[in-house]
Amino acid sequence: MTDLLTPVLSEHWGEQGSWKLSRYEATGGYRAARKAMAMDPADIIATVKDAGLRGRGGAGFPTGMKWSFVPQDNPNPKYLVVNADESEPGTCKDMPLLLANPHSLVEGIIIACRAINSHQAFIYCRGEVLHVIRRLQQAVREAYAAGYLGRNVFGSGYDVDLIVHAGAGAYICGEETALLDSLEGRRGQPRLRPPFPAVAGLYASPTVVNNVESIASVPSIIEHGKDWFQSMGTEKSKGYTIYSLSGHVANPGQFEAPMGITMRQLLELAGGIRAGHELKFFTPGGSSTPILTPEHLDVPLDYEGMASVGTMLGTKALQCFDDTTSVVRTTLRFVEFYKHESCGKCTPCREGSWWLVQLLMRFEQGTAQEGDVDKLLDICEQIGGKSFCALADGAVACVTSAVRHFREEFEQGYHTPAWELFPYEKSALFAQEGAK
Amino acid sequence: MSVDAKTSAEVQPRPDLVNLTIDGVPVSVPKGTLIIRAAEMIGTNIPRFCDHPLLDPVGACRQCMVDIPDAGNGRGFPKPQASCTMPVAEGMVVNTQVTSEVAKKAQQGIMEFLLINHPLDCPICDKGGECPLQNQALSHGRGESRFGGLKRTFPKPVNVSAQILLDRERCVLCARCTRFSEQISGDPFIALVERGALQQVGIYEQDPYESYFSGNVVQICPVGALTSAAYRFQSRPFDLVSTTTTCEHCAAGCELRTDHRHHQVKRRLAGNNPAINEEWNCDKGRFGFVSAREDRLKYPLVRRDGVLKPASWPEAIDAAVEGLKKAGEAVGVQTGGRLTVENALGYSRFARAVLGTNNIDFRSRPSSDEEAQFLGAFVAGRAQLRYSDLDAAKRVVLVAFEPEDEMPIAFLRLRKLVRKQGLRVQTIAPFASVGSRKLSAELIAAAPGGEAAALESLTDLDGSAIILVGERAATLPGLLSTVARVADSTGARVAWMPRRAGDKGALDAGCLPGLLPGGRPVTDVAARVDVASAWGVDSLPAGPGLAADEQFAALAAGTLKAVVVAGVEPGDLADPAAALAGLEAADFVVSIEQRPSEVTERADVVFPAALVEEQSGHFRNWEGQDLTVGLVTTATQTPFTDLRILAALADALGKPLGMRTPAAAWTAFHELQDWDGGRPAAPAVAPAAAGEGLVLAGWRELLDASRGNDGEIALRATARRPVLRVSPATAERLGLDEVARVAANGRELVLPVVVTADMVDDVVWAPLNPGEDRLAVVPGRPVAVTAVTFEGGEDA
């Protein structure tokens, strides 16, 4: 089974000191950056474009194409901003990557800056993960000391400066325009588009915002070539990526595999659902992607495969829930998160999430009223697609998909509390004995 | 004719228009028009909260959802879109709530969301009855709410300033107020804080929302979240009677909507006049009114045995006539700056045709002969620049003029032009004031007295530049002469920016010694004949008249016997003590005033005059536009308009004034066209040599102790803290630290010191706000400054 895996970014995660520059270079690190410095920027963009690398943050926009949108005739400086604000429930790929292999991101940034003619890059890292921020800062310090960042990197005559910026703990700052506002020192709230960041982003200058994994994948493409990258994955979703499995699986963790691997294969790699239980539902890419059920176990986990079953690949965060789990309770927990993280700018998200939580609590308590399921769906319809940014779409996706697959369970909320149907202690993954 | 020009412009083909279809109706609008505004063209009002035509779009409330089956490229949007952020496109198809169930449902959904956390306390809310949320919930919402949960609540209200209160639970978070404060007035002291449903408008704890324009946020708030201390719980909108009128506080000419109830003005709102104030006004114009003040003069007073005693009108008129007859032609008239054009014309005619004197002056402030000459040559009875000329200018130079303090709406206009059109503003001033910084103005640093040289140093002025020269220029010898000369040699245009609402009207009505109505020089025989025939009198006095300060001096010297004084506050004059001495020395003083003042205290006869709300008429603003003063409510007491008082006096003096109503005066004013004959030459006064030692700089701040707003506690609490400003070098040289005493002509002022980095050396700036401790000295004159130390402290 393990031959399904294609460890590139995670190849040396298990090794002692894998985050250090010396270890990274010992395994071939910074060769790609040196190579890129000798390349024409247009060739770098073409290579990444031809390789078929698509944004790993969830939306799947072709990375090379995003780079090519940067107007080079704009007199303002160009900026590269790396979105490391990974905060979505279930999503856990960038943080382990940055813990174990921060230099892959630093190297990718150097190459990307060269490609878009930027001399200043930023890593906007989620503020709560202090240990990751320290690793990043350490990696950046090492890279500066080695001459890989700063003036005249690798002796190429090209300058690249990199700043690690810690966020203040808002999920919305993962939305790229809110991230830019936050990076500028303002309150993180999404901006009106157009103008798009590629034209007027950070400090009203052309800006590329990329996910950590997208940029960290770039060195391997430069080093091994587009054909190597294209040899992995499916027709339209190329390359390898990090899938993270969590929840009721025997062996949760990160699995780096080609695009298009199926949930069934991943579950086998993870040792299956915990003993004595069966999979009930799972999220394909974090809490904002509509949930799937065991009938979708063989759908390829790539952009097209997920779209074909009405969901999204998202961040490939496969949260697994077994048969002990109340879908009502899970949905409430998800929506509580979105209510807490709604920035408050637009009405449907701010007020709708406030309402949804109260309504879902009634389902959980078994005090919902006849017809509340339809009301729930109607409220979701009034929120979805009507809000300022995509946060609210994520907030309702988990609700509508849960109702779609488990409507009867919601209707049981008209009379029976969720904890009676699904005693909560049974779904606890870690035993609570002795906790008191 | 202008009407024809407008009509032909409308029928000319406009190839630059974008054609789209809204609800099946073809619409053509200029490129860049937002859908919500294009829909208004066909009379469709898409409900909205955050959208405001004068604020940048934000798309926050999502109320204005429309269905767009074709974005102009053949493809539609799968979901409804906010029409307040999307510009039109050629061939676009838009369906609003009128024709689209999708749009209608989306709008109803948003409305339902907005109401789930709204208290629905309309019956006790000041906004109830004029509330966009209430109105639109009825017109575009569902009848019933499906929400049965808990509403968000907050302790209420929060003071965001002394004047502005915030009831957070009513707020729909449309960000109109925060965008206004940031974009329009440039005072971003309120902002949205917290997140989600707990998001709220907030201030930094130590920094209240003190802005000269804060009242506008109350007016544009689409719910009852923002209220003013002045109007909160005062009335229900449906009990108010509204009158469109013009603000009496400055020469900007803002349109106002004045609301009254029970013969009392309850509040004033900014009117909508796109050519002047757009939809804004300043807090002084909004909150500063005296209609309900208890200390009104309600009946005439006559001095008997040294004491002012209530008198009947006939008694008071007899007393006044007796005194004035005794004085003969040795009489002066001072009108002040509060008069409508009609009243000003009444004083002008009363002085010249009834009393037979040219001793008349409207300038109840420091003034000069040079200024009178400048006004006669360029301003009186002449077309002036307009706000639209500012719109078209490339560059504006401010000379002795601080628009934020001295004409706030001109400031807002300039700020908009700076922000939207990149207008270049330069200010000739001793330092870059708060207002100048908000205009991104380039400071051309000049100590008072050095402005003329600074202006001449601008060698690249041309016809695309406008020089705005403030009335303070009168105190700086040679400055107005230089302005005229520089304008003449460079082609730059000049506008004179008076402070008071009545100034331009009084000037054009002939309330200067040397100028008859329409800018006619009193020295010109033809001009005198012109006016005399219009007024039906044999002749008009030809001799030179006395200016305001000359009148007081002449009263003190005994060469002038009597004076008729309208809205003059001695504290506003260059030398308040001299004015009071003149009044005390006068044989006879007639005061026509609204409330007790230092003049009424010294008067022999006092006539109560009507407030601006109690009469109709016109103010002529700095542009020379005649703006209607609406009769808000008739006086319930006996005060008459100034005009009617003068007519009664004239009748009793045996020389009828010929007009007694504003309508008659307005007709009489227009019978005299503007003078087309010879004008006085431009003044040619050489600038005075720079003063030695420390000189004073200063101007009156907007919110000061002026009579127009002296009782408004909340308004006054938002005024700027008076300070002395000196440069770092001057502070060091004089050893100034925290507090200093500035003294001149026997009066002194003790104020905190603010060391100001860009201040010119050897200049001390102080606010020239009226009041007992105002310095009796004009800018550019030497003052003495000493540090104040406090003895007896713990450190001592």
PDB file of N, CA and C in Angstrom, chain A residues 169-170 187 189 192 340-348 350-352 354-355 358 362 375 378-379 381-388, chain B residues 57-62 65 79 85 105-106 109-110 112-114 116-117 146-147 149-150 152 172-173 192-197 199:
ATOM      1  N   GLY A 169      -5.162  35.845  15.136  1.00  0.00           N
ATOM      2  CA  GLY A 169      -6.144  34.843  15.499  1.00  0.00           C
ATOM      3  C   GLY A 169      -7.516  35.057  14.934  1.00  0.00           C
ATOM      4  N   ALA A 170      -7.617  35.351  13.660  1.00  0.00           N
ATOM      5  CA  ALA A 170      -8.922  35.462  13.029  1.00  0.00           C
ATOM      6  C   ALA A 170      -8.938  34.589  11.781  1.00  0.00           C
ATOM      7  N   ARG A 187      -7.856  46.176  10.495  1.00  0.00           N
ATOM      8  CA  ARG A 187      -8.710  45.070  10.891  1.00  0.00           C
ATOM      9  C   ARG A 187      -8.906  44.167   9.703  1.00  0.00           C
ATOM     10  N   GLN A 189     -10.748  42.462   7.342  1.00  0.00           N
ATOM     11  CA  GLN A 189     -12.064  42.239   6.767  1.00  0.00           C
ATOM     12  C   GLN A 189     -11.887  42.211   5.257  1.00  0.00           C
ATOM     13  N   LEU A 192     -13.509  44.913  -1.057  1.00  0.00           N
ATOM     14  CA  LEU A 192     -14.325  44.891  -2.261  1.00  0.00           C
ATOM     15  C   LEU A 192     -13.423  44.612  -3.459  1.00  0.00           C
ATOM     16  N   HIS A 340     -18.490  32.338  15.321  1.00  0.00           N
ATOM     17  CA  HIS A 340     -17.435  32.977  16.105  1.00  0.00           C
ATOM     18  C   HIS A 340     -16.455  33.716  15.213  1.00  0.00           C
ATOM     19  N   GLU A 341     -16.244  33.183  13.997  1.00  0.00           N
ATOM     20  CA  GLU A 341     -15.235  33.759  13.126  1.00  0.00           C
ATOM     21  C   GLU A 341     -15.792  34.722  12.087  1.00  0.00           C
ATOM     22  N   SER A 342     -17.111  34.837  12.003  1.00  0.00           N
ATOM     23  CA  SER A 342     -17.682  35.804  11.062  1.00  0.00           C
ATOM     24  C   SER A 342     -17.132  37.181  11.396  1.00  0.00           C
ATOM     25  N   CYS A 343     -16.644  37.874  10.388  1.00  0.00           N
ATOM     26  CA  CYS A 343     -15.999  39.164  10.686  1.00  0.00           C
ATOM     27  C   CYS A 343     -17.021  40.229  11.023  1.00  0.00           C
ATOM     28  N   GLY A 344     -18.266  40.034  10.593  1.00  0.00           N
ATOM     29  CA  GLY A 344     -19.301  41.004  10.926  1.00  0.00           C
ATOM     30  C   GLY A 344     -19.552  42.029   9.845  1.00  0.00           C
ATOM     31  N   LYS A 345     -18.791  41.974   8.774  1.00  0.00           N
ATOM     32  CA  LYS A 345     -18.936  43.019   7.754  1.00  0.00           C
ATOM     33  C   LYS A 345     -20.298  42.949   7.067  1.00  0.00           C
ATOM     34  N   CYS A 346     -20.692  41.762   6.633  1.00  0.00           N
ATOM     35  CA  CYS A 346     -21.926  41.688   5.849  1.00  0.00           C
ATOM     36  C   CYS A 346     -23.032  41.008   6.648  1.00  0.00           C
ATOM     37  N   THR A 347     -24.245  41.377   6.290  1.00  0.00           N
ATOM     38  CA  THR A 347     -25.412  40.957   7.056  1.00  0.00           C
ATOM     39  C   THR A 347     -25.651  39.446   7.056  1.00  0.00           C
ATOM     40  N   PRO A 348     -25.690  38.799   5.885  1.00  0.00           N
ATOM     41  CA  PRO A 348     -26.102  37.388   5.908  1.00  0.00           C
ATOM     42  C   PRO A 348     -25.189  36.514   6.756  1.00  0.00           C
ATOM     43  N   ARG A 350     -23.078  37.563   9.249  1.00  0.00           N
ATOM     44  CA  ARG A 350     -23.091  37.995  10.654  1.00  0.00           C
ATOM     45  C   ARG A 350     -24.369  37.559  11.357  1.00  0.00           C
ATOM     46  N   GLU A 351     -25.498  37.881  10.752  1.00  0.00           N
ATOM     47  CA  GLU A 351     -26.772  37.593  11.400  1.00  0.00           C
ATOM     48  C   GLU A 351     -27.195  36.144  11.151  1.00  0.00           C
ATOM     49  N   GLY A 352     -26.903  35.662   9.937  1.00  0.00           N
ATOM     50  CA  GLY A 352     -27.330  34.310   9.598  1.00  0.00           C
ATOM     51  C   GLY A 352     -26.643  33.263  10.455  1.00  0.00           C
ATOM     52  N   TRP A 354     -25.470  33.711  13.402  1.00  0.00           N
ATOM     53  CA  TRP A 354     -26.047  33.898  14.752  1.00  0.00           C
ATOM     54  C   TRP A 354     -27.354  33.106  14.876  1.00  0.00           C
ATOM     55  N   TRP A 355     -28.156  33.176  13.840  1.00  0.00           N
ATOM     56  CA  TRP A 355     -29.459  32.507  13.839  1.00  0.00           C
ATOM     57  C   TRP A 355     -29.268  31.001  13.701  1.00  0.00           C
ATOM     58  N   GLN A 358     -28.438  29.212  16.886  1.00  0.00           N
ATOM     59  CA  GLN A 358     -29.561  29.060  17.811  1.00  0.00           C
ATOM     60  C   GLN A 358     -30.530  27.975  17.346  1.00  0.00           C
ATOM     61  N   ARG A 362     -31.351  23.978  18.954  1.00  0.00           N
ATOM     62  CA  ARG A 362     -32.648  23.376  19.229  1.00  0.00           C
ATOM     63  C   ARG A 362     -32.726  21.960  18.660  1.00  0.00           C
ATOM     64  N   LYS A 375     -36.876  25.332   7.349  1.00  0.00           N
ATOM     65  CA  LYS A 375     -36.463  26.689   7.730  1.00  0.00           C
ATOM     66  C   LYS A 375     -34.934  26.785   7.714  1.00  0.00           C
ATOM     67  N   ASP A 378     -33.823  26.988   4.263  1.00  0.00           N
ATOM     68  CA  ASP A 378     -34.158  28.287   3.669  1.00  0.00           C
ATOM     69  C   ASP A 378     -33.209  29.374   4.156  1.00  0.00           C
ATOM     70  N   ILE A 379     -32.882  29.327   5.436  1.00  0.00           N
ATOM     71  CA  ILE A 379     -31.929  30.312   5.962  1.00  0.00           C
ATOM     72  C   ILE A 379     -30.584  30.132   5.265  1.00  0.00           C
ATOM     73  N   GLU A 381     -30.083  29.029   2.339  1.00  0.00           N
ATOM     74  CA  GLU A 381     -30.185  29.538   0.982  1.00  0.00           C
ATOM     75  C   GLU A 381     -30.070  31.057   0.971  1.00  0.00           C
ATOM     76  N   GLN A 382     -30.617  31.692   2.015  1.00  0.00           N
ATOM     77  CA  GLN A 382     -30.544  33.146   2.087  1.00  0.00           C
ATOM     78  C   GLN A 382     -29.133  33.633   2.396  1.00  0.00           C
ATOM     79  N   ILE A 383     -28.327  32.766   2.975  1.00  0.00           N
ATOM     80  CA  ILE A 383     -26.949  33.162   3.308  1.00  0.00           C
ATOM     81  C   ILE A 383     -26.017  32.849   2.141  1.00  0.00           C
ATOM     82  N   GLY A 384     -26.142  31.643   1.643  1.00  0.00           N
ATOM     83  CA  GLY A 384     -25.193  31.163   0.636  1.00  0.00           C
ATOM     84  C   GLY A 384     -25.224  31.992  -0.632  1.00  0.00           C
ATOM     85  N   GLY A 385     -24.062  32.438  -1.063  1.00  0.00           N
ATOM     86  CA  GLY A 385     -23.969  33.210  -2.288  1.00  0.00           C
ATOM     87  C   GLY A 385     -24.404  34.646  -2.156  1.00  0.00           C
ATOM     88  N   LYS A 386     -24.898  35.038  -0.987  1.00  0.00           N
ATOM     89  CA  LYS A 386     -25.363  36.408  -0.824  1.00  0.00           C
ATOM     90  C   LYS A 386     -24.403  37.237   0.029  1.00  0.00           C
ATOM     91  N   SER A 387     -23.414  36.578   0.566  1.00  0.00           N
ATOM     92  CA  SER A 387     -22.542  37.268   1.501  1.00  0.00           C
ATOM     93  C   SER A 387     -21.382  37.915   0.751  1.00  0.00           C
ATOM     94  N   PHE A 388     -20.608  38.698   1.490  1.00  0.00           N
ATOM     95  CA  PHE A 388     -19.526  39.465   0.880  1.00  0.00           C
ATOM     96  C   PHE A 388     -18.384  38.559   0.434  1.00  0.00           C
TER      97      PHE A 388
ATOM     98  N   PRO B  57     -18.522  52.948  -2.193  1.00  0.00           N
ATOM     99  CA  PRO B  57     -19.309  51.721  -1.985  1.00  0.00           C
ATOM    100  C   PRO B  57     -18.577  50.752  -1.060  1.00  0.00           C
ATOM    101  N   VAL B  58     -19.353  49.993  -0.297  1.00  0.00           N
ATOM    102  CA  VAL B  58     -18.742  49.028   0.612  1.00  0.00           C
ATOM    103  C   VAL B  58     -19.368  47.642   0.457  1.00  0.00           C
ATOM    104  N   GLY B  59     -20.626  47.592   0.077  1.00  0.00           N
ATOM    105  CA  GLY B  59     -21.261  46.288  -0.147  1.00  0.00           C
ATOM    106  C   GLY B  59     -21.457  45.480   1.116  1.00  0.00           C
ATOM    107  N   ALA B  60     -21.678  46.144   2.243  1.00  0.00           N
ATOM    108  CA  ALA B  60     -21.710  45.431   3.512  1.00  0.00           C
ATOM    109  C   ALA B  60     -23.094  44.903   3.876  1.00  0.00           C
ATOM    110  N   CYS B  61     -24.134  45.687   3.615  1.00  0.00           N
ATOM    111  CA  CYS B  61     -25.428  45.262   4.154  1.00  0.00           C
ATOM    112  C   CYS B  61     -26.105  44.213   3.281  1.00  0.00           C
ATOM    113  N   ARG B  62     -25.769  44.164   2.006  1.00  0.00           N
ATOM    114  CA  ARG B  62     -26.278  43.159   1.055  1.00  0.00           C
ATOM    115  C   ARG B  62     -27.787  43.283   0.849  1.00  0.00           C
ATOM    116  N   MET B  65     -29.776  43.407  -3.209  1.00  0.00           N
ATOM    117  CA  MET B  65     -29.566  42.296  -4.135  1.00  0.00           C
ATOM    118  C   MET B  65     -30.482  42.393  -5.349  1.00  0.00           C
ATOM    119  N   LYS B  79     -26.060  33.711  -8.775  1.00  0.00           N
ATOM    120  CA  LYS B  79     -26.687  34.154  -7.532  1.00  0.00           C
ATOM    121  C   LYS B  79     -26.980  35.649  -7.625  1.00  0.00           C
ATOM    122  N   THR B  85     -22.478  47.880  -5.537  1.00  0.00           N
ATOM    123  CA  THR B  85     -21.037  47.831  -5.788  1.00  0.00           C
ATOM    124  C   THR B  85     -20.719  47.519  -7.242  1.00  0.00           C
ATOM    125  N   LYS B 105     -36.842  37.718  -3.083  1.00  0.00           N
ATOM    126  CA  LYS B 105     -36.624  36.797  -1.969  1.00  0.00           C
ATOM    127  C   LYS B 105     -35.303  37.104  -1.273  1.00  0.00           C
ATOM    128  N   ALA B 106     -34.287  37.403  -2.083  1.00  0.00           N
ATOM    129  CA  ALA B 106     -32.984  37.722  -1.488  1.00  0.00           C
ATOM    130  C   ALA B 106     -33.103  38.953  -0.595  1.00  0.00           C
ATOM    131  N   GLY B 109     -34.859  38.146   2.541  1.00  0.00           N
ATOM    132  CA  GLY B 109     -33.990  37.363   3.424  1.00  0.00           C
ATOM    133  C   GLY B 109     -33.037  38.254   4.198  1.00  0.00           C
ATOM    134  N   ILE B 110     -32.423  39.217   3.498  1.00  0.00           N
ATOM    135  CA  ILE B 110     -31.491  40.115   4.181  1.00  0.00           C
ATOM    136  C   ILE B 110     -32.235  40.942   5.219  1.00  0.00           C
ATOM    137  N   GLU B 112     -34.837  40.146   6.839  1.00  0.00           N
ATOM    138  CA  GLU B 112     -35.139  39.294   7.987  1.00  0.00           C
ATOM    139  C   GLU B 112     -33.898  39.171   8.875  1.00  0.00           C
ATOM    140  N   PHE B 113     -32.736  39.008   8.244  1.00  0.00           N
ATOM    141  CA  PHE B 113     -31.491  38.913   9.016  1.00  0.00           C
ATOM    142  C   PHE B 113     -31.241  40.199   9.796  1.00  0.00           C
ATOM    143  N   LEU B 114     -31.449  41.341   9.128  1.00  0.00           N
ATOM    144  CA  LEU B 114     -31.163  42.610   9.798  1.00  0.00           C
ATOM    145  C   LEU B 114     -32.048  42.803  11.025  1.00  0.00           C
ATOM    146  N   ILE B 116     -33.282  40.350  12.971  1.00  0.00           N
ATOM    147  CA  ILE B 116     -33.252  39.372  14.069  1.00  0.00           C
ATOM    148  C   ILE B 116     -32.533  39.936  15.290  1.00  0.00           C
ATOM    149  N   ASN B 117     -31.527  40.785  15.059  1.00  0.00           N
ATOM    150  CA  ASN B 117     -30.818  41.344  16.204  1.00  0.00           C
ATOM    151  C   ASN B 117     -31.188  42.797  16.463  1.00  0.00           C
ATOM    152  N   ARG B 146     -39.336  34.879  11.332  1.00  0.00           N
ATOM    153  CA  ARG B 146     -39.293  33.462  11.715  1.00  0.00           C
ATOM    154  C   ARG B 146     -38.294  33.225  12.834  1.00  0.00           C
ATOM    155  N   PHE B 147     -37.717  34.307  13.329  1.00  0.00           N
ATOM    156  CA  PHE B 147     -36.681  34.170  14.349  1.00  0.00           C
ATOM    157  C   PHE B 147     -37.330  34.081  15.713  1.00  0.00           C
ATOM    158  N   GLY B 149     -35.285  33.223  18.504  1.00  0.00           N
ATOM    159  CA  GLY B 149     -34.188  33.036  19.454  1.00  0.00           C
ATOM    160  C   GLY B 149     -33.899  34.289  20.260  1.00  0.00           C
ATOM    161  N   LEU B 150     -32.669  34.339  20.762  1.00  0.00           N
ATOM    162  CA  LEU B 150     -32.246  35.441  21.613  1.00  0.00           C
ATOM    163  C   LEU B 150     -31.605  36.527  20.772  1.00  0.00           C
ATOM    164  N   ARG B 152     -29.196  39.863  20.346  1.00  0.00           N
ATOM    165  CA  ARG B 152     -27.984  40.446  20.912  1.00  0.00           C
ATOM    166  C   ARG B 152     -28.367  41.748  21.617  1.00  0.00           C
ATOM    167  N   VAL B 172     -27.179  48.547  12.416  1.00  0.00           N
ATOM    168  CA  VAL B 172     -27.144  47.485  11.413  1.00  0.00           C
ATOM    169  C   VAL B 172     -25.756  47.386  10.759  1.00  0.00           C
ATOM    170  N   LEU B 173     -24.794  48.081  11.313  1.00  0.00           N
ATOM    171  CA  LEU B 173     -23.396  47.938  10.912  1.00  0.00           C
ATOM    172  C   LEU B 173     -23.175  48.229   9.427  1.00  0.00           C
ATOM    173  N   LEU B 192     -15.304  50.479  13.253  1.00  0.00           N
ATOM    174  CA  LEU B 192     -15.943  49.238  13.662  1.00  0.00           C
ATOM    175  C   LEU B 192     -14.935  48.411  14.444  1.00  0.00           C
ATOM    176  N   VAL B 193     -15.382  47.887  15.581  1.00  0.00           N
ATOM    177  CA  VAL B 193     -14.521  47.055  16.408  1.00  0.00           C
ATOM    178  C   VAL B 193     -15.262  45.765  16.724  1.00  0.00           C
ATOM    179  N   GLU B 194     -14.556  44.800  17.266  1.00  0.00           N
ATOM    180  CA  GLU B 194     -15.104  43.468  17.536  1.00  0.00           C
ATOM    181  C   GLU B 194     -15.528  42.809  16.223  1.00  0.00           C
ATOM    182  N   ARG B 195     -16.096  41.590  16.326  1.00  0.00           N
ATOM    183  CA  ARG B 195     -16.432  40.921  15.085  1.00  0.00           C
ATOM    184  C   ARG B 195     -17.732  40.143  15.213  1.00  0.00           C
ATOM    185  N   GLY B 196     -18.169  39.624  14.066  1.00  0.00           N
ATOM    186  CA  GLY B 196     -19.419  38.893  14.043  1.00  0.00           C
ATOM    187  C   GLY B 196     -20.574  39.782  14.474  1.00  0.00           C
ATOM    188  N   ALA B 197     -21.560  39.163  15.101  1.00  0.00           N
ATOM    189  CA  ALA B 197     -22.729  39.934  15.523  1.00  0.00           C
ATOM    190  C   ALA B 197     -22.385  40.893  16.656  1.00  0.00           C
ATOM    191  N   GLN B 199     -19.880  42.867  16.436  1.00  0.00           N
ATOM    192  CA  GLN B 199     -19.218  44.025  15.839  1.00  0.00           C
ATOM    193  C   GLN B 199     -19.997  45.274  16.235  1.00  0.00           C
TER     194      GLN B 199
END
